[in-house]
Short mmCIF file of C-alpha atoms in Angstrom, two decimals:
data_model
loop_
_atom_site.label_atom_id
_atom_site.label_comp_id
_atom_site.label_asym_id
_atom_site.label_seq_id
_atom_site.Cartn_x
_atom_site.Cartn_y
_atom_site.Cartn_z
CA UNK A 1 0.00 0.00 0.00
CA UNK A 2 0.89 3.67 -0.59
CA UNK A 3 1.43 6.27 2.07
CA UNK A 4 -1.39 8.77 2.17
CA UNK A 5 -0.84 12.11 0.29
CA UNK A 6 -2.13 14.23 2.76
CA UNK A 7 -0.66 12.56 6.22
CA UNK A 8 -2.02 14.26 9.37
CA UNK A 9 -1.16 17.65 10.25
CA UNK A 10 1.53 18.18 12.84
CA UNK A 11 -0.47 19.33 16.20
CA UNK A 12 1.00 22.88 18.04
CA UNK A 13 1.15 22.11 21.94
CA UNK A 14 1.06 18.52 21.13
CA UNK A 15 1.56 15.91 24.34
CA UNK A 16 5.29 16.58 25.44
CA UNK A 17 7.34 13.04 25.18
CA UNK A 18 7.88 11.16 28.38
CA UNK A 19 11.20 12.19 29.16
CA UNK A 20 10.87 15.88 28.09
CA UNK A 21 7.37 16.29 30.41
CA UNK A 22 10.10 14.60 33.64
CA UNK A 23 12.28 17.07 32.86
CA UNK A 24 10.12 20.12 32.24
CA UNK A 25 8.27 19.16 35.60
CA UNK A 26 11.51 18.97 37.29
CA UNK A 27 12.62 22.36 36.05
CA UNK A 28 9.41 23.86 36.31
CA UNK A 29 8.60 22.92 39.63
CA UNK A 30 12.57 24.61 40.78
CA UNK A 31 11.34 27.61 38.86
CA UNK A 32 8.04 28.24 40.48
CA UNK A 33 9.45 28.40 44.11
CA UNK A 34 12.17 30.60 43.27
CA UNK A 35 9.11 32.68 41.91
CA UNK A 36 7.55 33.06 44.90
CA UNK A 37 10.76 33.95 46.86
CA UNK A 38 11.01 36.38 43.99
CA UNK A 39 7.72 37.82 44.82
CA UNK A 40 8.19 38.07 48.22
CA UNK A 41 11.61 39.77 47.53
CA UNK A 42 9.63 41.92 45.82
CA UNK A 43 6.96 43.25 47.64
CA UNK A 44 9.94 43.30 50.28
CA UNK A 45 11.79 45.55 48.65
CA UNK A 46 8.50 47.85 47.80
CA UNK A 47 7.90 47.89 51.96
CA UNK A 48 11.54 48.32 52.69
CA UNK A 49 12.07 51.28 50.12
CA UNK A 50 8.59 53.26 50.66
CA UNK A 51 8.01 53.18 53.93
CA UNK A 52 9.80 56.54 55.65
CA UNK A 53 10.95 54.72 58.86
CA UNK A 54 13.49 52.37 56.48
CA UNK A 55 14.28 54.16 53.31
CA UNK A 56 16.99 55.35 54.21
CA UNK A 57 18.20 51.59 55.25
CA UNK A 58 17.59 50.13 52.37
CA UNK A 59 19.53 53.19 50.30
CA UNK A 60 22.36 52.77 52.59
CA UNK A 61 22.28 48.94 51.90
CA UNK A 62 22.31 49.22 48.61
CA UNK A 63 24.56 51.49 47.99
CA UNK A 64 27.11 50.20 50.18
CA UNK A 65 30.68 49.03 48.70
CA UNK A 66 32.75 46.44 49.22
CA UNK A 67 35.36 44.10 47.03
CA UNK A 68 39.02 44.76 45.70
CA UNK A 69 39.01 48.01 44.43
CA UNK A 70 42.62 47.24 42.72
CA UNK A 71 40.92 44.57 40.82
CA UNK A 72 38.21 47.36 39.86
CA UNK A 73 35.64 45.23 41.79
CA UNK A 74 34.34 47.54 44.59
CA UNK A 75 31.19 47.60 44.10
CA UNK A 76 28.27 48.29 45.47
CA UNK A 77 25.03 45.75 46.99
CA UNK A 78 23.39 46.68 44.04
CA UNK A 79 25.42 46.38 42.01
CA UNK A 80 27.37 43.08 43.13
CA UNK A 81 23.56 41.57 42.46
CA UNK A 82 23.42 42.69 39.09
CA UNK A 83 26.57 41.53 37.36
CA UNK A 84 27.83 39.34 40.15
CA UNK A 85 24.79 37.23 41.43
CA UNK A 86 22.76 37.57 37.81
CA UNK A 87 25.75 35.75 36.02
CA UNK A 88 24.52 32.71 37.59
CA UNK A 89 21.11 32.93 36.23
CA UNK A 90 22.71 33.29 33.29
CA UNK A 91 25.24 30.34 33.49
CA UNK A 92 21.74 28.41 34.35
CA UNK A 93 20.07 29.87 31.01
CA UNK A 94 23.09 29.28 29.17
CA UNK A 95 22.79 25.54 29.74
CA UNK A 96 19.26 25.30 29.62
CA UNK A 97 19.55 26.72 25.91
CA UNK A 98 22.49 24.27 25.43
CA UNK A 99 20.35 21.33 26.36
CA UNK A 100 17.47 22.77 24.07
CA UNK A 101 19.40 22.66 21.27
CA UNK A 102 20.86 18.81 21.56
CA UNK A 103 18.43 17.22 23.27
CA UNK A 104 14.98 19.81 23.23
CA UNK A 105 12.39 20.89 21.52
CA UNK A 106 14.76 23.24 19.78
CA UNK A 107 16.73 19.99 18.57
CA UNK A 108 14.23 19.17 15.88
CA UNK A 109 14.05 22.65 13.26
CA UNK A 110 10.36 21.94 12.54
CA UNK A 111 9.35 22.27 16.40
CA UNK A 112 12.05 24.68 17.02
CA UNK A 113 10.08 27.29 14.90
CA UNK A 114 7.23 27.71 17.08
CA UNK A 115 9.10 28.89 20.12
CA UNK A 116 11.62 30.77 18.03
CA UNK A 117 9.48 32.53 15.88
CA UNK A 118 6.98 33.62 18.82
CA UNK A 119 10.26 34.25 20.93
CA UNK A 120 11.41 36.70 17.95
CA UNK A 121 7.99 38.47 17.66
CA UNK A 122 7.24 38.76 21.39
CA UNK A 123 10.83 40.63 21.39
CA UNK A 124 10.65 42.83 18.03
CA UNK A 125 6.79 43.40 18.92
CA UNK A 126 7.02 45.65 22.03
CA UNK A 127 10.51 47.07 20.93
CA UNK A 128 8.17 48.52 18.63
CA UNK A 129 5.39 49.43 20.33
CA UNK A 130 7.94 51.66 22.74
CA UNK A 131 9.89 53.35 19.43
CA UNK A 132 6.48 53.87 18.29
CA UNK A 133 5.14 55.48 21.75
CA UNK A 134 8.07 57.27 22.24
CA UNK A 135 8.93 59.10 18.68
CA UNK A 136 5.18 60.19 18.72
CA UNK A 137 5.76 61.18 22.26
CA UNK A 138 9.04 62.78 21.94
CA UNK A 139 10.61 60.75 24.38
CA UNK A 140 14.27 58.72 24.81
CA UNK A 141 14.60 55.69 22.49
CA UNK A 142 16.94 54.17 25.23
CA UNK A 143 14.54 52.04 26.82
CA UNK A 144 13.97 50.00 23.54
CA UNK A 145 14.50 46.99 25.41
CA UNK A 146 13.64 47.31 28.33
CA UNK A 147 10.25 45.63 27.43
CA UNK A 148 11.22 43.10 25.17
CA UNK A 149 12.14 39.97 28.09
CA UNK A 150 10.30 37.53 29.84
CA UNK A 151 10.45 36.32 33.72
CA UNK A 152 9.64 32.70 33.40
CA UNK A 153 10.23 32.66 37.28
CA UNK A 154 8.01 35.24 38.00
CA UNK A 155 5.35 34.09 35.49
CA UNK A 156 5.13 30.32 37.45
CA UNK A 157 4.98 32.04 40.82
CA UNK A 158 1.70 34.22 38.91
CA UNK A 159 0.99 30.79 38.30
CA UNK A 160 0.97 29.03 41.66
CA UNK A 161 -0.48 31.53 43.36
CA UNK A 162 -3.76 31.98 41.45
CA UNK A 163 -3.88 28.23 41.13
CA UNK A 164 -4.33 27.01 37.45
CA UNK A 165 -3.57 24.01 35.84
CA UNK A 166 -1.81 24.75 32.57
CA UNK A 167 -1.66 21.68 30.92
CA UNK A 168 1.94 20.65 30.63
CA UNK A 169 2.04 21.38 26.60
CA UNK A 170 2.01 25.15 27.31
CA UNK A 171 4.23 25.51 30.61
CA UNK A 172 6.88 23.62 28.34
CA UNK A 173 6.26 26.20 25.15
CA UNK A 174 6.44 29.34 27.85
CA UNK A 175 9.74 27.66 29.66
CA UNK A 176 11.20 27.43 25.81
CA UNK A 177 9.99 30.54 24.82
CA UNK A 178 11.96 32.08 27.82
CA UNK A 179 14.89 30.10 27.20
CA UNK A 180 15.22 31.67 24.06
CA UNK A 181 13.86 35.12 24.90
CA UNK A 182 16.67 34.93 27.59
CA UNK A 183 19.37 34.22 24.48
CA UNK A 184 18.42 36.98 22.52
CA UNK A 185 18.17 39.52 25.91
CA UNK A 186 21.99 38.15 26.78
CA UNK A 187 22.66 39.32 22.78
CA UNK A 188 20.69 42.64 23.28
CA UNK A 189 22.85 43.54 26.23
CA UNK A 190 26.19 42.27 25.12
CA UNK A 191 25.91 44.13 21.64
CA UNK A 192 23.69 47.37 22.63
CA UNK A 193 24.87 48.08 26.30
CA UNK A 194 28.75 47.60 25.90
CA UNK A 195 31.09 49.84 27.19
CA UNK A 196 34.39 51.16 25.71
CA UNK A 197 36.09 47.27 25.65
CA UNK A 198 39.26 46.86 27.62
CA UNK A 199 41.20 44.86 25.15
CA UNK A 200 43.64 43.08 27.25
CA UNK A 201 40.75 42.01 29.84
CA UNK A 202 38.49 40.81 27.26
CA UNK A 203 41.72 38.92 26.05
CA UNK A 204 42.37 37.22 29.24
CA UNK A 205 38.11 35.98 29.51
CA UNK A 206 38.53 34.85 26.19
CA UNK A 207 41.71 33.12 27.04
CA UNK A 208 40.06 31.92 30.47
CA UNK A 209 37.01 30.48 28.87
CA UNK A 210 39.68 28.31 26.19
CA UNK A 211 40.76 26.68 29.55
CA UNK A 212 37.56 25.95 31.04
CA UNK A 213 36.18 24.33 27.17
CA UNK A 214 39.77 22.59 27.14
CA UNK A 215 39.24 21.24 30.90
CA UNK A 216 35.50 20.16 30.23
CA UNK A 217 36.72 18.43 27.10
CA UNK A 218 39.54 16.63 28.43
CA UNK A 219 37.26 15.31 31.48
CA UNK A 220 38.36 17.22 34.35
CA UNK A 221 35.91 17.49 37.08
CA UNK A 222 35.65 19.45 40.64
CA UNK A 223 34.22 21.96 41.40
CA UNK A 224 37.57 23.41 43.32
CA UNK A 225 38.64 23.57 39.46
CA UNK A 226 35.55 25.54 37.63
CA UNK A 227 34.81 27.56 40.55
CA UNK A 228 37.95 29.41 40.57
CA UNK A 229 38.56 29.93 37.22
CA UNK A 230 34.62 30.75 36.56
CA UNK A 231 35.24 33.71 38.90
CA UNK A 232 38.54 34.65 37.10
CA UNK A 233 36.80 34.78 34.11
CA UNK A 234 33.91 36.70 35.45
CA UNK A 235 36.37 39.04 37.01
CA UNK A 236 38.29 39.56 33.20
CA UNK A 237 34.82 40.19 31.64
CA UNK A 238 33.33 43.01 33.88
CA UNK A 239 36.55 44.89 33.90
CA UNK A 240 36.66 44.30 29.67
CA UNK A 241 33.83 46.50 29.62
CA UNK A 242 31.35 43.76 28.08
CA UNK A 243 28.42 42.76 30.75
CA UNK A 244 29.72 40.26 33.13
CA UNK A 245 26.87 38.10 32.92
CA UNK A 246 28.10 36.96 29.55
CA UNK A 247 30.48 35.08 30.97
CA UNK A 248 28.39 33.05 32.78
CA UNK A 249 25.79 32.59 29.95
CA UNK A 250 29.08 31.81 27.74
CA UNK A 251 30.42 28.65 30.39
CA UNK A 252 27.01 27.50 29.97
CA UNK A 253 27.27 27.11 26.87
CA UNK A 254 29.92 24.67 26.77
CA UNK A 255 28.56 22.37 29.37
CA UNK A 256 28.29 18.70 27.46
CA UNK A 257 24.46 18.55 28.14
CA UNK A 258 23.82 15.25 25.40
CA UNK A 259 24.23 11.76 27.41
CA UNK A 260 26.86 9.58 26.24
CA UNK A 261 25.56 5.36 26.74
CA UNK A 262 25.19 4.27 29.84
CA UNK A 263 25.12 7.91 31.49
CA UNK A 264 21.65 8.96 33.29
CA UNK A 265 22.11 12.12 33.43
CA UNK A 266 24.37 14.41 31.13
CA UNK A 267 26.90 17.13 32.62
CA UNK A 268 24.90 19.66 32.36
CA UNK A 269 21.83 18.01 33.47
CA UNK A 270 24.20 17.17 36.64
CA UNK A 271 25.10 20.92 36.95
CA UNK A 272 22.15 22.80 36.51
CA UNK A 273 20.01 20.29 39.02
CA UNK A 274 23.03 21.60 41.35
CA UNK A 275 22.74 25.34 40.28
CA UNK A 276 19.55 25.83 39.58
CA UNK A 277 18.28 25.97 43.21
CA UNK A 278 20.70 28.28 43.72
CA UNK A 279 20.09 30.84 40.88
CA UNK A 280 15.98 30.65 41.56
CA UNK A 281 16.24 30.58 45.54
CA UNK A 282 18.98 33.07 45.94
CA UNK A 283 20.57 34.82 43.44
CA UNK A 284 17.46 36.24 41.28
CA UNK A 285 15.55 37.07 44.33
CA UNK A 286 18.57 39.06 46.23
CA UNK A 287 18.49 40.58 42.63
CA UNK A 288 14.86 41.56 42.77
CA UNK A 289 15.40 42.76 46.55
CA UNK A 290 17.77 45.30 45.49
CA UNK A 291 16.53 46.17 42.37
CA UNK A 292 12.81 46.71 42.59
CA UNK A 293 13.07 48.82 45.85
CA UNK A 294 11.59 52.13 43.87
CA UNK A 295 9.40 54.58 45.66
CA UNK A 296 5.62 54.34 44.62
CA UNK A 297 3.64 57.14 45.45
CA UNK A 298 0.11 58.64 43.55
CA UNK A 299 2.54 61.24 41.39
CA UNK A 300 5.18 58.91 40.61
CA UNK A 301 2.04 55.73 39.13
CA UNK A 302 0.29 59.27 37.22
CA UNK A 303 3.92 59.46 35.61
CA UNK A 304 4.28 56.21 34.27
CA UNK A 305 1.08 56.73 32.17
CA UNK A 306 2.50 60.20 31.03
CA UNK A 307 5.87 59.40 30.31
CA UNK A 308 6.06 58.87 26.88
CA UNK A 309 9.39 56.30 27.91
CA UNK A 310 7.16 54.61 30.75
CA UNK A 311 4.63 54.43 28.69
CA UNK A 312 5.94 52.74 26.08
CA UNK A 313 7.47 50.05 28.64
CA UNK A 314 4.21 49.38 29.80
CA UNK A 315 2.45 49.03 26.50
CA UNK A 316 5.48 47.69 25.21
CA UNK A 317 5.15 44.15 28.35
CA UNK A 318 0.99 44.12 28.09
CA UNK A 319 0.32 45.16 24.74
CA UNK A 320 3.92 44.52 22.42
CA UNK A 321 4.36 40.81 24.13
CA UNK A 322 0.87 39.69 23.42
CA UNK A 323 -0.16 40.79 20.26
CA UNK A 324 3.78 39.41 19.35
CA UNK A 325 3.77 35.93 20.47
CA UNK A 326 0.57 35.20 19.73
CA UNK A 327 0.95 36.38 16.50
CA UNK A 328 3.95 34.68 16.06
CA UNK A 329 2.43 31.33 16.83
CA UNK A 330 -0.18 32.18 14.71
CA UNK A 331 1.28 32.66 11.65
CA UNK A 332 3.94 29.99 12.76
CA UNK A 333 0.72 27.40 12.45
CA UNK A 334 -0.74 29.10 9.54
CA UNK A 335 2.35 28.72 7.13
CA UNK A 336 3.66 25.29 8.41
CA UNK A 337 0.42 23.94 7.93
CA UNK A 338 0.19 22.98 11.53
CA UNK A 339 -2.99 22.79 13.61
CA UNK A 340 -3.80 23.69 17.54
CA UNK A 341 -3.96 20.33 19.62
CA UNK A 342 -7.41 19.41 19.64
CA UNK A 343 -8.04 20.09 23.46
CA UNK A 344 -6.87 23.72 23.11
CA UNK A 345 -8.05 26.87 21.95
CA UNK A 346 -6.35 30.02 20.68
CA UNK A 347 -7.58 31.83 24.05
CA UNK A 348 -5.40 29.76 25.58
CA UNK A 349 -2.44 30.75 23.25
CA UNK A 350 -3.62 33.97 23.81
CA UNK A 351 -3.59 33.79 28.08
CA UNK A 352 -0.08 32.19 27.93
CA UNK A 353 1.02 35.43 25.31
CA UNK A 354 -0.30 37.57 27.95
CA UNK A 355 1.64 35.98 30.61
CA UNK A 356 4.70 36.21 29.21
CA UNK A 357 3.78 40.24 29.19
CA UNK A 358 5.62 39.89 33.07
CA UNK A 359 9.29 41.54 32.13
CA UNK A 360 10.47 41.27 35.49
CA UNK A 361 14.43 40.49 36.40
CA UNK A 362 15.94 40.93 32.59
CA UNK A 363 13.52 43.74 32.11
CA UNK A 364 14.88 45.72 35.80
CA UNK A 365 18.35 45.04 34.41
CA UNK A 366 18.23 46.65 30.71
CA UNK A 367 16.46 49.36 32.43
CA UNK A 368 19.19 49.91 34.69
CA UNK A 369 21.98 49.74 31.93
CA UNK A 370 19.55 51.91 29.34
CA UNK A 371 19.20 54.59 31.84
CA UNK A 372 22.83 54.32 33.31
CA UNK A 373 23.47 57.95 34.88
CA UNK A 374 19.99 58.79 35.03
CA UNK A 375 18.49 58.00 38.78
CA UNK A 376 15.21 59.41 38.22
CA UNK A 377 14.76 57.79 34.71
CA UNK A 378 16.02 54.32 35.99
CA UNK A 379 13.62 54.70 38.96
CA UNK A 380 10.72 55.82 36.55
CA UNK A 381 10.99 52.94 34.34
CA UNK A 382 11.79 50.47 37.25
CA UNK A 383 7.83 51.48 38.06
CA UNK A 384 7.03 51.14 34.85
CA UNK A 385 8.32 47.68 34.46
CA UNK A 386 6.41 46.73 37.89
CA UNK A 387 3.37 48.48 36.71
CA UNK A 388 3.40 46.53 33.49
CA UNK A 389 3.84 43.19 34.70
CA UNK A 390 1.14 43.72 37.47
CA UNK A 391 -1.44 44.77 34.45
CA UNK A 392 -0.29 41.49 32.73
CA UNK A 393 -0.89 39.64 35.89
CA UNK A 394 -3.92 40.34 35.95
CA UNK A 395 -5.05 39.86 32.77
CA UNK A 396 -3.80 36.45 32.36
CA UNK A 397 -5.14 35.33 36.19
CA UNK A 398 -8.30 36.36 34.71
CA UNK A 399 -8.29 34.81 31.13
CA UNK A 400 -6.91 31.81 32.83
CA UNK A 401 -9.05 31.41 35.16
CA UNK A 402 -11.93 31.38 32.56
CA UNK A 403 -10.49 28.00 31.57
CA UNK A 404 -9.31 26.73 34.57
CA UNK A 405 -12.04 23.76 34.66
CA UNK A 406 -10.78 22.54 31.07
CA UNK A 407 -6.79 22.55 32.14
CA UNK A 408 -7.41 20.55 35.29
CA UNK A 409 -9.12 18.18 33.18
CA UNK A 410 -6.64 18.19 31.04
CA UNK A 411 -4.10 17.39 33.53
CA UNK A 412 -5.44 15.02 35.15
CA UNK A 413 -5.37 12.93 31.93
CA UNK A 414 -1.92 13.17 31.53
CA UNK A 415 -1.43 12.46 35.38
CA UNK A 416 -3.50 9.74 35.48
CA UNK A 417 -1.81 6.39 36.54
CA UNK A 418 -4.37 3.62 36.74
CA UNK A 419 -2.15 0.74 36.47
CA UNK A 420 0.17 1.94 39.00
CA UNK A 421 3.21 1.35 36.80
CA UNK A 422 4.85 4.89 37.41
CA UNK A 423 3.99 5.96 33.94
CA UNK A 424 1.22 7.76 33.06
CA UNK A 425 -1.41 6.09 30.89
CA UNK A 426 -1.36 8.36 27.96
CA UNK A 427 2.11 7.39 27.39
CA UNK A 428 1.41 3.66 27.56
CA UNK A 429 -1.75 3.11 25.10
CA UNK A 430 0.46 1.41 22.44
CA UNK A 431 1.82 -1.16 25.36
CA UNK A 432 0.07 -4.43 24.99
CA UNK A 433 2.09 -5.22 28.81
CA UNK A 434 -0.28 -1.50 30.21
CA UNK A 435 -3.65 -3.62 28.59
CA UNK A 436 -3.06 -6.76 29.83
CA UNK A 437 -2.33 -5.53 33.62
CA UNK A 438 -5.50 -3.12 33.41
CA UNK A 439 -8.15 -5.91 32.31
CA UNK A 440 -6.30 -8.00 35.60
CA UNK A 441 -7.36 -4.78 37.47
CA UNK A 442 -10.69 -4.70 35.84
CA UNK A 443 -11.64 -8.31 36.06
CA UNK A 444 -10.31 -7.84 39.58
CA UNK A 445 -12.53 -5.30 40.30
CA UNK A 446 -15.45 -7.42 38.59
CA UNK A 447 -14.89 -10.15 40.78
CA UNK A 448 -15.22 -7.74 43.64
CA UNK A 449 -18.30 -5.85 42.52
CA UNK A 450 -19.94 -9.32 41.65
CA UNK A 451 -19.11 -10.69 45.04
CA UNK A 452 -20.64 -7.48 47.02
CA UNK A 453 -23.62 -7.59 44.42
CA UNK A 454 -24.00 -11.78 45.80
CA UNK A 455 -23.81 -10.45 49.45
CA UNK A 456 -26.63 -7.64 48.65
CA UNK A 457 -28.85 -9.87 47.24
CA UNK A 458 -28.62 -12.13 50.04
CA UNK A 459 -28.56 -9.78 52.72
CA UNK A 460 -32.28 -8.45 50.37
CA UNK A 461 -33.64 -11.78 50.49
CA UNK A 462 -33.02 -12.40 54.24
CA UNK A 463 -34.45 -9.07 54.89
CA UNK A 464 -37.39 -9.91 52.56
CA UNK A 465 -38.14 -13.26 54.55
CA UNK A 466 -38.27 -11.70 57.80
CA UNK A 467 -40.11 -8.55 56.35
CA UNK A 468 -42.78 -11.80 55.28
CA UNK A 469 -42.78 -13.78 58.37
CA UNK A 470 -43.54 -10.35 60.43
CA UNK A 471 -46.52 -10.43 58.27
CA UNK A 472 -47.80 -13.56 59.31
CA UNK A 473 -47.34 -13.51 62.87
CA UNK A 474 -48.61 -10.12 63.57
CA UNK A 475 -51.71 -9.72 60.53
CA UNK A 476 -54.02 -7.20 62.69
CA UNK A 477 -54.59 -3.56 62.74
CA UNK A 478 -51.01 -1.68 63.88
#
């Protein structure tokens, strides 16, 4: 027989594969309580910085030095979180897009294009939408990208605390989609927002990162080794003038994170299940604490929706990063001929776009380097990029809460585990083993449910005898 001409269309936010759901559960679930310490270390910093009884402790925290000024690394609180503790969220994104591309969805080109091309157009989307806002406006074009990242961190805490059940399909397309939103961010800030480049330090990285690719390659391992030299390196590439948390995304990079036979777990894998915990319960929340501490007051929330460069960062998260990757996956469907998996709907493409409108950690640091020199501007836009990703909060805790009822359906399918093998039953319908031990459960079951029926019916007819002889004995008026 001949194949069909027109096989099946490939499904968009199709069931994940077995191994990828583990995995995305694993990292997800990391990711979501390093979201809510990031929320708390929000609102912390909020209380800390606004009321007037500790303002002036949490300026004099932040702004307080330390390190080895001959080594040009005294710096302060702040800024020790932003280019010292954010490299290692960006080592951790670094081999999270390494293990995408050998082993991921972004392995295979022809699912690779979904969460590339909606990555892309949620980026280029509200880039526009702030160029647009502010050239009408007459305000700095600066803050281009400020509004063009994604907190996948923050966006699962959104998630855990309003309580929905995103089927699995769509928490693995928004963790890709930041994965690769976080690439193009670490491109945006090493190209746009690089200062005059010390030659001989950005010789030495360069040089420092050759020894930590020849060391992973020759099979070196302990962490008394990478430790040192990754903060050598890091060292080399704040003082070259390029930001220091490419250095971390760059030793990500090189991580082996495909699994050579007979190895569980890859490198990588190894590394980040190490670091991972780390970056999401420390270092991106001690970020958040001393970045988001700006002063909120009635005047200063008027501002944001006056400022034409404010402005544009919040249309830029709620509006740009919507209408851009949902149109992106739109038109990545349309022209690959794919189709929506049959148990979603484009409003649910649509909630997930508006999720991704929270800009939270990436979006705090552009702003800082955009509006380097500029206190009230950073502070202004800081606001802004709170303001925005509250309004996208809560739209998408309302939109997805509208189909809350379908996703817990939905995942408890893909949980369910009827045959106690450790596997859920979706993944085993093609298992003639998974049918065989289910009709032993059923005909199990039978045997029960025909044995309780036999005990009911005599139990009836005992009841029905003495019911009769009552009837005899005792025939007169009650």
């Amino acid at each position: 027989m001949t194949a069909p001409r027109n096989p099946s269309p490939r499904k968009v936010f199709g069931r994940l594969s077995l191994p990828e759901r583990t995995f995305v559960a694993d990292a997800l679930r990391t990711e979501t309580v390093g979201g809510v310490l990031l929320l708390l270390a929000a609102v912390t910093a909020l209380i800390w910085a606004n009321v007037p009884a500790l303002h002036d402790g949490y300026e004099s925290v932040s702004h307080f030095h330390f390190g080895i000024g001959a080594l040009g690394l005294d710096l302060s609180v702040a800024h020790w979180a932003a280019d010292g503790l954010l490299a290692v969220f960006f080592f951790v994104a670094g081999i999270e897009l390494k293990r995408e591309l050998v082993a991921g969805d972004l392995k295979d080109p022809k699912a690779a294009a979904l969460p590339v091309v909606a990555a892309l157009c949620g980026m280029a989307v509200p880039a526009l939408v702030y160029t647009v806002t502010n050239v009408t406006g007459g305000g700095s074009l600066a803050g281009w990208a400020v509004p063009t990242a994604t907190d996948i961190a923050f966006a699962l805490a959104v998630l855990a605390v309003i309580g929905t059940s995103l089927p699995s399909a769509l928490r693995a397309f928004l963790l890709t989609l930041a994965v690769v939103d976080d690439l193009f961010a670490i491109l945006i800030i090493a190209v746009f927002f690089t200062d005059d480049l010390n030659l001989p330090a950005l010789g030495g990285a360069v040089a420092g990162l050759a020894v930590f690719w020849l060391l992973l390659r020759k099979g070196v391992s302990g962490w008394y080794v990478y430790v040192p030299l990754g903060l050598v390196v890091w060292g080399l590439m704040y003082n070259s003038g390029i930001h220091a948390t490419i250095a971390g995304v760059a030793m990500g990079l090189m991580l082996r994170c495909h699994r050579h036979e007979g190895e569980e777990h890859s490198p990588g894998e190894r590394i980040e299940h190490l670091v991972r915990p780390l970056s999401a319960g420390l270092a991106v929340p001690l970020f958040a604490l001393f970045s988001a501490g700006v002063t909120v007051s009635g005047g200063a929330l008027a501002e944001v929706f006056t400022q034409p460069e404010t402005l544009g960062v919040v249309l830029g998260l709620v509006v740009g990063k919507t209408l851009g990757i949902f149109g992106g996956t739109w038109l990545t469907a349309r022209f690959t001929r794919a189709s929506l998996s049959d148990d979603l709907a484009w409003a649910d493409v649509f909630a997930v776009a508006t999720l991704a409108g929270i800009g939270f950690t990436v979006s705090l640091l552009i702003g800082e380097l955009a509006f380097e020199g500029d206190a009230s501007m950073t502070d202004s836009v800081k606001a802004a990029v709170l303001t925005g990703s509250l309004i996208a909060t809560a739209l998408a805790a309302v939109l997805l809460k509208i189909r809350n009822a379908k996703y817990r359906d939905l995942t408890e399918a893909e949980e369910r585990d009827e045959d106690h093998s450790g596997v859920p039953d979706v993944y085993e319908q093609d298992d003639p083993a998974y049918h065989l031990r289910m009709a032993d459960i059923l005909e199990s079951k039978a045997a029960e449910h025909r044995r309780i029926a036999r005990e009911k019916a005599a139990e009836r007819d005992r009841l029905a005898e003495v019911a009769g002889g009552a009837g005899e004995d005792h025939d007169g008026p009650a």
